[in-house]
């Protein structure tokens, strides 16, 4: 654990990419335990152990071990903003220090699941006795199943490439798939020449940046292919050895969640990998994301649900054909092969080819973009015709030109402290709209303001609190914010009757008095139009 904790300290001390890569590469080079390296790769690629102790028990055990009242720990937590860090701060110094490796501690965390409450308490407090502050913090994170470090999988892969000498693109592909440290070894995953032989293994997704410049600055229209940015779940459909595998962009194997795709194992030739959008689809056109949401998170898919929210795949790229990785080929060539594949293989309406927009000027494309919302699209995707299929988020060849968000002006009603580095600031807000003479809460938002604005609003909240409820404060009716969001749907769980998709603060409307904020009727009208 000591090497892992030191690596974490180095990562935590810097925001510079090169320094983070160096810290990780040094760790992978110096640590002798392959199993520790394997678990580190797993943790940094979101393969965390499951939660084995609930936070309520941890709070009680930590307060008792530290000899303090629970309310003191709770108040400390509200200030610190992170439970694992709060516990690490309040515990007394360790009795001694252990040199057990990271893998041992993860095995202890996993073994807690089979203990009764007293057994869990004993194992956790025994660990706290022999770990230093950083090690305790990391151990607590592992227990709660909430381990996160400010490092992307892309950075980790770059560091691993630096440490091993293996090309980054090869490593990125090897790290994809449905593996865990419990069913593979470091050597099999990283060094074995057969590391990519898993027939279910997807390719790393190529991700686009939001277009921030004028589209005309990209050059001539003849260099670009345009299609709609479909509003579903990004996925890869894989057919190999007469088996079907469906992966989401989040590296989740979702084959069983979409049984509509099952016939593709026989309808598509072996050695086929299609990149596309998992979409609800009926009568020749996509349905809204709200329909897809009824399928998300369902462990069992009933016949009734499949009828009310039928799923298709909107295909827009071909990554593998006849077992050959064709990602290095130009996009225009991959598109031709995709069209040929779908023309020669009847998928019985399960797979649809994403239509290419016909356009010759940027003005024509802008006009097409304005039709996006009625087509249940988020905007336009621009892809350079001669571009290969890269991995991760790269600038230059793929751009998403999204439509402007829906907006509504709302009044701040409640404020809550943030977490981590924002624990001393009020950053999470609840907003309301007018229903007659009263405000009805309808959404929360916590992003969109600058650090300077968060500091200003925090100072105002502290001076204008009406009531406190733990970390939450109700505030005077004073400030209006423009809230942006991507979609709206009916919801019986919210007092307002609606739920927003991706709400965020677009701007602080200091120019607008509260009585001019929008009303519940305005919100319901938007639901009628866009829901």
XYZ file of C-alpha atoms in Angstrom:
531
model
C 0.000 0.000 0.000
C 2.933 2.311 0.704
C 3.950 2.626 -2.979
C 0.356 3.136 -4.027
C -0.125 5.860 -1.404
C 3.058 7.652 -2.483
C 1.915 7.560 -6.101
C -1.450 9.000 -5.031
C 0.284 11.805 -3.106
C 2.281 12.721 -6.214
C -0.872 12.769 -8.316
C -2.701 14.854 -5.725
C 0.045 17.491 -5.600
C -0.100 18.445 -9.268
C -2.496 19.431 -12.009
C 0.107 19.071 -14.762
C -0.484 16.224 -17.182
C 3.209 15.391 -17.652
C 3.772 15.221 -13.891
C 0.799 12.853 -13.484
C 2.078 10.618 -16.288
C 5.557 10.602 -14.706
C 4.159 9.640 -11.282
C 2.192 6.746 -12.745
C 5.038 5.574 -14.979
C 7.445 5.601 -12.020
C 4.973 3.532 -10.031
C 4.528 0.914 -12.762
C 8.321 0.757 -13.214
C 9.327 0.428 -9.551
C 6.563 -1.739 -8.045
C 7.621 -5.374 -8.118
C 4.228 -6.979 -7.506
C 2.443 -7.642 -10.796
C -0.782 -8.148 -8.870
C -0.459 -4.683 -7.326
C 0.091 -3.228 -10.785
C -2.923 -5.126 -12.089
C -5.145 -3.804 -9.309
C -3.873 -0.270 -9.910
C -4.807 -0.547 -13.584
C -8.219 -1.861 -12.554
C -8.842 0.945 -10.063
C -7.820 3.625 -12.573
C -10.086 2.117 -15.238
C -13.166 2.142 -12.985
C -13.052 -1.540 -11.983
C -13.492 -0.932 -8.279
C -14.320 -3.472 -5.573
C -17.965 -3.450 -4.563
C -19.062 -1.575 -1.454
C -18.716 -3.865 1.570
C -19.620 -1.523 4.455
C -22.270 1.192 4.450
C -21.309 4.737 5.356
C -23.514 4.853 8.461
C -21.495 2.074 10.107
C -18.192 3.663 9.069
C -19.258 6.949 10.640
C -20.147 5.248 13.927
C -16.950 3.162 14.064
C -14.726 6.136 13.229
C -16.328 8.367 15.865
C -15.962 5.640 18.490
C -12.333 4.907 17.521
C -11.481 8.626 17.587
C -13.259 9.129 20.925
C -15.572 11.849 19.636
C -19.342 12.286 19.429
C -20.945 11.346 16.124
C -22.276 14.878 15.651
C -18.704 16.236 15.693
C -17.758 13.841 12.883
C -20.908 14.854 10.975
C -20.112 18.560 11.289
C -16.542 17.856 10.200
C -17.858 15.976 7.196
C -19.983 18.962 6.153
C -16.831 21.101 6.158
C -14.458 18.590 4.555
C -17.011 17.321 2.039
C -15.624 13.786 1.724
C -16.343 10.980 4.206
C -13.161 8.986 3.574
C -11.035 12.088 4.104
C -13.006 13.162 7.182
C -12.452 9.781 8.836
C -8.739 9.823 7.962
C -8.453 13.277 9.561
C -10.233 12.508 12.860
C -8.563 9.159 13.611
C -5.661 9.145 16.095
C -2.127 8.356 14.865
C -1.477 4.694 13.958
C -0.018 2.294 16.527
C 2.488 1.082 13.915
C 2.839 1.008 10.126
C 2.197 -1.998 7.918
C 4.151 -2.867 4.772
C 1.426 -5.115 3.339
C 0.957 -4.636 -0.423
C -2.089 -3.078 -2.067
C -3.445 -6.480 -3.134
C -3.607 -7.678 0.481
C -5.686 -4.677 1.492
C -8.070 -5.143 -1.408
C -8.493 -8.782 -0.423
C -9.351 -7.612 3.095
C -11.913 -5.161 1.671
C -13.489 -7.896 -0.450
C -13.557 -10.353 2.456
C -15.625 -7.940 4.572
C -18.735 -9.001 2.639
C -18.787 -12.380 4.427
C -18.401 -10.980 7.968
C -21.152 -10.000 10.375
C -21.242 -6.409 11.623
C -18.880 -6.998 14.552
C -16.439 -8.864 12.341
C -16.431 -6.005 9.851
C -15.849 -3.484 12.606
C -12.902 -5.429 13.980
C -11.282 -5.823 10.548
C -11.705 -2.128 9.675
C -10.396 -0.788 12.980
C -7.446 -3.224 12.860
C -6.584 -1.734 9.463
C -6.832 1.853 10.719
C -4.334 0.994 13.489
C -1.516 0.262 11.022
C -2.118 2.728 8.175
C -0.963 6.334 7.873
C -3.241 9.209 6.877
C -3.069 8.748 3.090
C -3.299 4.963 3.354
C -6.348 5.259 5.606
C -7.958 7.653 3.134
C -7.403 5.199 0.267
C -8.545 2.219 2.354
C -11.740 4.080 3.273
C -12.344 4.862 -0.403
C -11.941 1.199 -1.288
C -14.380 0.117 1.439
C -17.098 2.486 0.243
C -16.650 1.454 -3.407
C -16.116 5.119 -4.214
C -12.465 5.119 -5.261
C -11.708 7.901 -7.741
C -8.458 9.641 -8.634
C -8.076 12.709 -10.823
C -6.553 10.668 -13.634
C -8.268 9.576 -16.820
C -7.855 6.102 -18.241
C -6.150 7.750 -21.202
C -3.422 9.205 -18.950
C -3.001 5.910 -17.150
C -2.603 4.131 -20.497
C 0.000 6.680 -21.598
C 1.970 6.108 -18.392
C 1.726 2.338 -18.757
C 3.026 2.659 -22.308
C 5.960 4.701 -21.035
C 6.729 2.087 -18.377
C 6.355 -0.999 -20.577
C 7.403 0.222 -24.013
C 4.165 -1.156 -25.487
C 2.426 1.124 -27.974
C -0.353 3.148 -26.373
C -2.972 2.173 -28.968
C -2.304 -1.532 -28.339
C -2.586 -1.066 -24.580
C -5.843 0.872 -24.908
C -7.357 -2.032 -26.829
C -6.085 -4.634 -24.359
C -7.586 -2.744 -21.422
C -11.058 -2.770 -22.979
C -13.456 -5.577 -22.233
C -14.985 -7.488 -19.370
C -11.936 -8.349 -17.266
C -11.183 -8.026 -13.547
C -8.043 -8.747 -11.490
C -9.863 -11.825 -10.189
C -9.980 -13.514 -13.606
C -6.724 -12.487 -15.313
C -3.075 -11.742 -14.570
C -0.922 -8.731 -15.323
C 1.149 -10.747 -17.764
C -1.889 -12.087 -19.632
C -3.514 -8.659 -19.819
C -0.498 -6.531 -20.707
C 2.350 -8.652 -22.052
C 0.772 -11.678 -23.693
C 0.622 -11.617 -27.486
C -2.818 -13.192 -27.185
C -4.058 -10.373 -24.963
C -6.550 -9.248 -27.598
C -7.829 -12.746 -28.407
C -10.943 -12.314 -26.249
C -13.688 -12.467 -28.880
C -15.884 -10.064 -26.916
C -13.249 -7.317 -26.705
C -14.430 -3.963 -28.145
C -12.273 -1.186 -29.562
C -11.614 2.084 -27.691
C -14.237 4.620 -28.726
C -13.303 7.684 -30.755
C -14.850 10.756 -29.096
C -15.500 14.195 -30.571
C -14.999 17.647 -29.078
C -17.713 20.278 -29.063
C -17.254 22.705 -31.953
C -16.395 26.104 -30.500
C -15.194 27.971 -33.594
C -17.190 29.040 -36.609
C -17.889 25.984 -38.787
C -16.574 27.787 -41.869
C -13.161 27.936 -40.180
C -12.914 24.162 -40.655
C -12.370 24.593 -44.371
C -14.349 23.543 -47.417
C -17.567 21.513 -47.062
C -16.158 18.949 -49.496
C -13.676 17.834 -46.794
C -16.401 16.874 -44.348
C -19.151 14.313 -43.905
C -22.131 15.479 -41.846
C -24.793 13.429 -40.125
C -27.092 13.944 -37.184
C -25.785 13.397 -33.664
C -28.307 10.834 -32.501
C -29.547 11.093 -28.936
C -29.125 7.580 -27.574
C -26.375 5.470 -26.019
C -23.109 5.043 -27.884
C -22.374 1.376 -28.457
C -20.394 -1.216 -30.371
C -22.050 -4.327 -31.796
C -19.609 -7.212 -32.199
C -20.169 -10.497 -34.015
C -17.339 -13.013 -33.711
C -17.394 -16.822 -33.701
C -21.181 -16.806 -34.140
C -21.609 -14.873 -30.896
C -22.984 -11.383 -30.309
C -21.597 -8.817 -27.876
C -22.942 -5.311 -27.299
C -20.812 -2.781 -25.423
C -21.732 0.700 -24.237
C -19.261 3.562 -24.338
C -18.844 3.177 -20.571
C -17.311 -0.281 -21.181
C -20.405 -2.057 -19.894
C -21.395 -5.296 -21.577
C -25.104 -4.693 -22.268
C -25.930 -7.596 -24.612
C -28.669 -8.963 -22.335
C -30.282 -5.542 -21.884
C -31.144 -5.283 -25.569
C -32.466 -8.701 -26.664
C -33.639 -7.136 -29.943
C -30.030 -7.415 -31.144
C -29.772 -11.191 -30.578
C -30.567 -12.186 -34.220
C -27.524 -10.215 -35.408
C -25.301 -13.134 -34.379
C -26.708 -14.936 -37.418
C -27.552 -11.970 -39.658
C -24.100 -10.354 -39.691
C -20.890 -12.117 -40.811
C -18.278 -13.117 -38.228
C -15.523 -10.595 -37.687
C -17.846 -7.581 -37.737
C -17.682 -4.611 -35.351
C -20.097 -1.715 -35.876
C -19.954 1.607 -34.019
C -23.320 3.272 -33.619
C -26.086 4.565 -31.401
C -28.453 2.408 -29.357
C -31.780 4.087 -30.084
C -35.512 3.620 -29.536
C -36.913 3.391 -33.061
C -40.362 2.978 -34.584
C -42.066 3.617 -37.930
C -38.871 4.533 -39.702
C -37.625 7.183 -37.273
C -35.885 7.532 -33.895
C -37.906 8.177 -30.763
C -36.906 10.562 -27.984
C -34.346 9.875 -25.276
C -37.190 9.852 -22.764
C -38.357 6.583 -24.326
C -34.872 5.092 -24.027
C -34.742 6.028 -20.349
C -37.492 3.493 -19.641
C -35.006 0.792 -20.695
C -31.942 2.076 -18.861
C -31.149 0.295 -15.596
C -33.698 -2.480 -16.101
C -32.275 -5.873 -15.171
C -35.155 -7.695 -16.833
C -36.700 -6.575 -20.112
C -40.346 -7.550 -20.462
C -42.157 -8.093 -23.735
C -44.356 -5.104 -22.906
C -41.304 -2.870 -22.419
C -39.796 -4.037 -25.703
C -43.061 -3.113 -27.445
C -43.305 0.341 -25.854
C -39.604 1.134 -26.317
C -38.333 -0.903 -29.303
C -34.567 -0.658 -29.814
C -32.528 -0.449 -33.022
C -28.934 0.414 -33.831
C -28.158 3.546 -35.841
C -24.872 2.527 -37.481
C -22.356 5.195 -38.435
C -18.969 3.489 -38.585
C -17.382 0.114 -39.288
C -14.315 -0.814 -37.231
C -13.759 -4.439 -38.179
C -14.741 -6.505 -41.213
C -13.942 -10.156 -41.843
C -11.837 -10.032 -38.683
C -9.631 -7.189 -39.948
C -9.171 -4.024 -37.899
C -9.920 -1.270 -40.433
C -9.714 1.711 -38.075
C -6.590 3.103 -39.825
C -8.463 3.389 -43.130
C -10.040 6.744 -44.119
C -13.526 7.379 -42.850
C -14.894 7.655 -46.390
C -13.647 4.121 -47.120
C -15.047 2.745 -43.851
C -18.384 4.354 -44.703
C -18.446 2.667 -48.122
C -17.715 -0.689 -46.505
C -20.467 -0.105 -43.922
C -22.977 0.713 -46.654
C -21.931 -2.413 -48.577
C -22.166 -4.586 -45.450
C -25.711 -3.472 -44.660
C -26.791 -3.686 -48.295
C -25.602 -7.304 -48.562
C -26.859 -8.464 -45.149
C -30.511 -7.988 -44.253
C -30.634 -7.136 -40.542
C -34.447 -7.253 -40.485
C -34.755 -3.651 -39.393
C -32.483 -4.059 -36.377
C -29.632 -1.975 -37.844
C -30.206 1.283 -39.713
C -27.585 3.237 -41.625
C -27.158 6.733 -40.206
C -28.103 9.029 -43.133
C -25.468 11.390 -44.479
C -26.684 14.986 -44.724
C -26.630 16.356 -48.261
C -25.164 19.864 -48.177
C -22.840 22.103 -50.146
C -22.539 25.230 -47.991
C -22.150 25.843 -44.280
C -25.370 27.875 -44.381
C -27.265 24.836 -45.663
C -25.816 22.697 -42.899
C -26.729 25.307 -40.282
C -30.313 25.181 -41.522
C -30.308 21.375 -41.215
C -28.945 21.696 -37.698
C -31.978 23.767 -36.742
C -34.198 20.741 -37.485
C -32.304 18.547 -34.990
C -34.668 18.677 -32.050
C -37.687 17.606 -34.109
C -35.643 14.637 -35.356
C -34.647 13.659 -31.788
C -31.049 14.557 -32.547
C -28.633 16.640 -30.482
C -27.182 18.450 -33.475
C -24.717 17.643 -36.242
C -21.619 15.432 -36.274
C -18.811 16.582 -38.558
C -16.249 13.970 -39.610
C -13.279 14.620 -41.848
C -13.557 12.251 -44.793
C -9.889 11.238 -44.777
C -9.677 10.653 -40.999
C -8.805 7.310 -39.376
C -10.818 6.050 -36.405
C -8.733 7.208 -33.463
C -9.057 6.387 -29.764
C -10.290 8.655 -27.039
C -11.039 12.356 -27.436
C -8.974 14.019 -30.168
C -9.277 17.439 -31.776
C -9.232 18.065 -35.480
C -11.096 15.312 -37.318
C -14.396 14.807 -35.491
C -16.550 17.619 -34.112
C -20.004 17.701 -32.535
C -21.970 20.818 -33.468
C -24.748 20.622 -30.921
C -27.899 22.683 -30.905
C -28.288 25.335 -28.244
C -29.814 24.054 -24.984
C -33.346 24.747 -23.855
C -33.385 27.504 -21.235
C -35.541 28.803 -18.436
C -35.010 31.549 -15.827
C -35.359 30.249 -12.279
C -35.023 31.492 -8.706
C -32.474 30.044 -6.283
C -34.243 28.480 -3.283
C -31.632 26.278 -1.553
C -27.840 26.080 -1.464
C -25.626 23.170 -0.469
C -21.884 22.904 0.101
C -19.860 21.085 -2.494
C -17.413 18.222 -2.076
C -13.653 17.825 -2.232
C -11.897 21.079 -3.062
C -15.283 22.827 -3.100
C -16.272 21.674 0.382
C -16.046 25.208 1.785
C -18.130 26.705 -1.010
C -21.837 26.574 -1.758
C -21.921 25.073 -5.234
C -25.053 22.893 -5.411
C -28.297 24.802 -5.800
C -32.005 24.043 -5.996
C -34.064 26.280 -8.272
C -37.760 27.042 -8.477
C -40.325 28.633 -10.790
C -43.411 30.614 -9.854
C -46.758 28.907 -9.340
C -48.952 31.848 -8.443
C -47.377 33.525 -5.423
C -45.189 30.591 -4.384
C -42.048 29.004 -5.748
C -42.058 25.352 -6.795
C -38.664 23.601 -6.847
C -38.006 21.816 -10.146
C -34.293 21.161 -10.578
C -30.825 21.158 -9.059
C -27.671 22.421 -10.759
C -24.063 22.653 -9.664
C -22.019 23.593 -12.733
C -21.698 26.591 -14.996
C -20.377 29.344 -12.730
C -16.812 30.604 -12.545
C -14.751 30.213 -9.362
C -15.161 33.951 -8.773
C -18.952 33.646 -9.032
C -19.006 30.634 -6.690
C -17.051 32.694 -4.122
C -19.498 35.590 -4.470
C -22.618 33.461 -4.150
C -21.095 31.595 -1.173
C -20.535 34.869 0.682
C -24.117 35.906 -0.092
C -25.590 32.570 1.081
C -23.788 32.807 4.418
C -25.304 36.238 5.031
C -28.797 35.432 3.755
C -29.607 31.993 5.158
C -33.144 31.519 6.455
C -32.840 27.936 7.760
C -30.135 25.253 7.876
C -30.678 21.538 7.297
C -27.243 19.959 7.773
C -25.216 21.047 4.723
C -28.299 22.566 3.029
C -29.541 26.114 3.571
C -32.719 27.784 2.465
C -32.021 31.334 1.313
C -33.859 34.585 0.726
C -35.656 34.942 -2.597
C -33.217 37.200 -4.387
C -31.293 35.687 -7.309
C -32.335 34.531 -10.773
C -30.241 32.136 -12.877
C -30.645 31.052 -16.476
C -30.794 27.256 -16.450
C -29.845 25.329 -19.567
C -30.882 21.725 -20.206
C -30.945 19.154 -23.001
C -34.386 17.674 -22.508
C -37.515 17.623 -20.367
C -39.868 14.824 -19.382
C -42.833 14.217 -17.139
C -41.969 12.996 -13.629
C -44.197 12.026 -10.734
C -41.188 12.160 -8.388
C -40.824 15.938 -8.624
C -43.201 18.534 -7.159
C -43.113 20.438 -10.415
C -44.168 17.357 -12.378
C -41.113 17.505 -14.654
C -37.494 16.360 -14.701
C -34.717 17.999 -16.723
C -31.850 16.315 -18.521
C -28.335 17.678 -17.879
C -29.387 20.914 -16.104
C -26.660 23.510 -15.544
C -26.351 27.221 -14.825
C -25.718 29.189 -17.985
C -25.488 32.598 -16.338
C -26.329 34.539 -13.216
C -29.146 36.917 -14.195
C -28.273 39.788 -11.875
C -30.114 42.052 -14.298
C -33.438 40.304 -13.719
C -35.787 40.791 -10.726
C -37.182 37.602 -9.182
C -40.787 38.350 -10.141
C -39.755 38.116 -13.816
C -38.504 34.535 -13.497
C -40.388 31.867 -15.420
C -43.501 30.088 -14.152
C -44.603 26.492 -13.757
C -46.952 27.114 -16.688
C -43.919 28.010 -18.830
C -42.245 24.785 -17.745
C -45.297 22.682 -18.594
C -45.546 24.385 -21.976
C -41.973 23.321 -22.682
C -42.882 19.799 -21.594
C -45.758 19.822 -24.076
C -43.494 21.019 -26.868
C -40.294 19.055 -26.207
C -41.212 16.234 -23.835
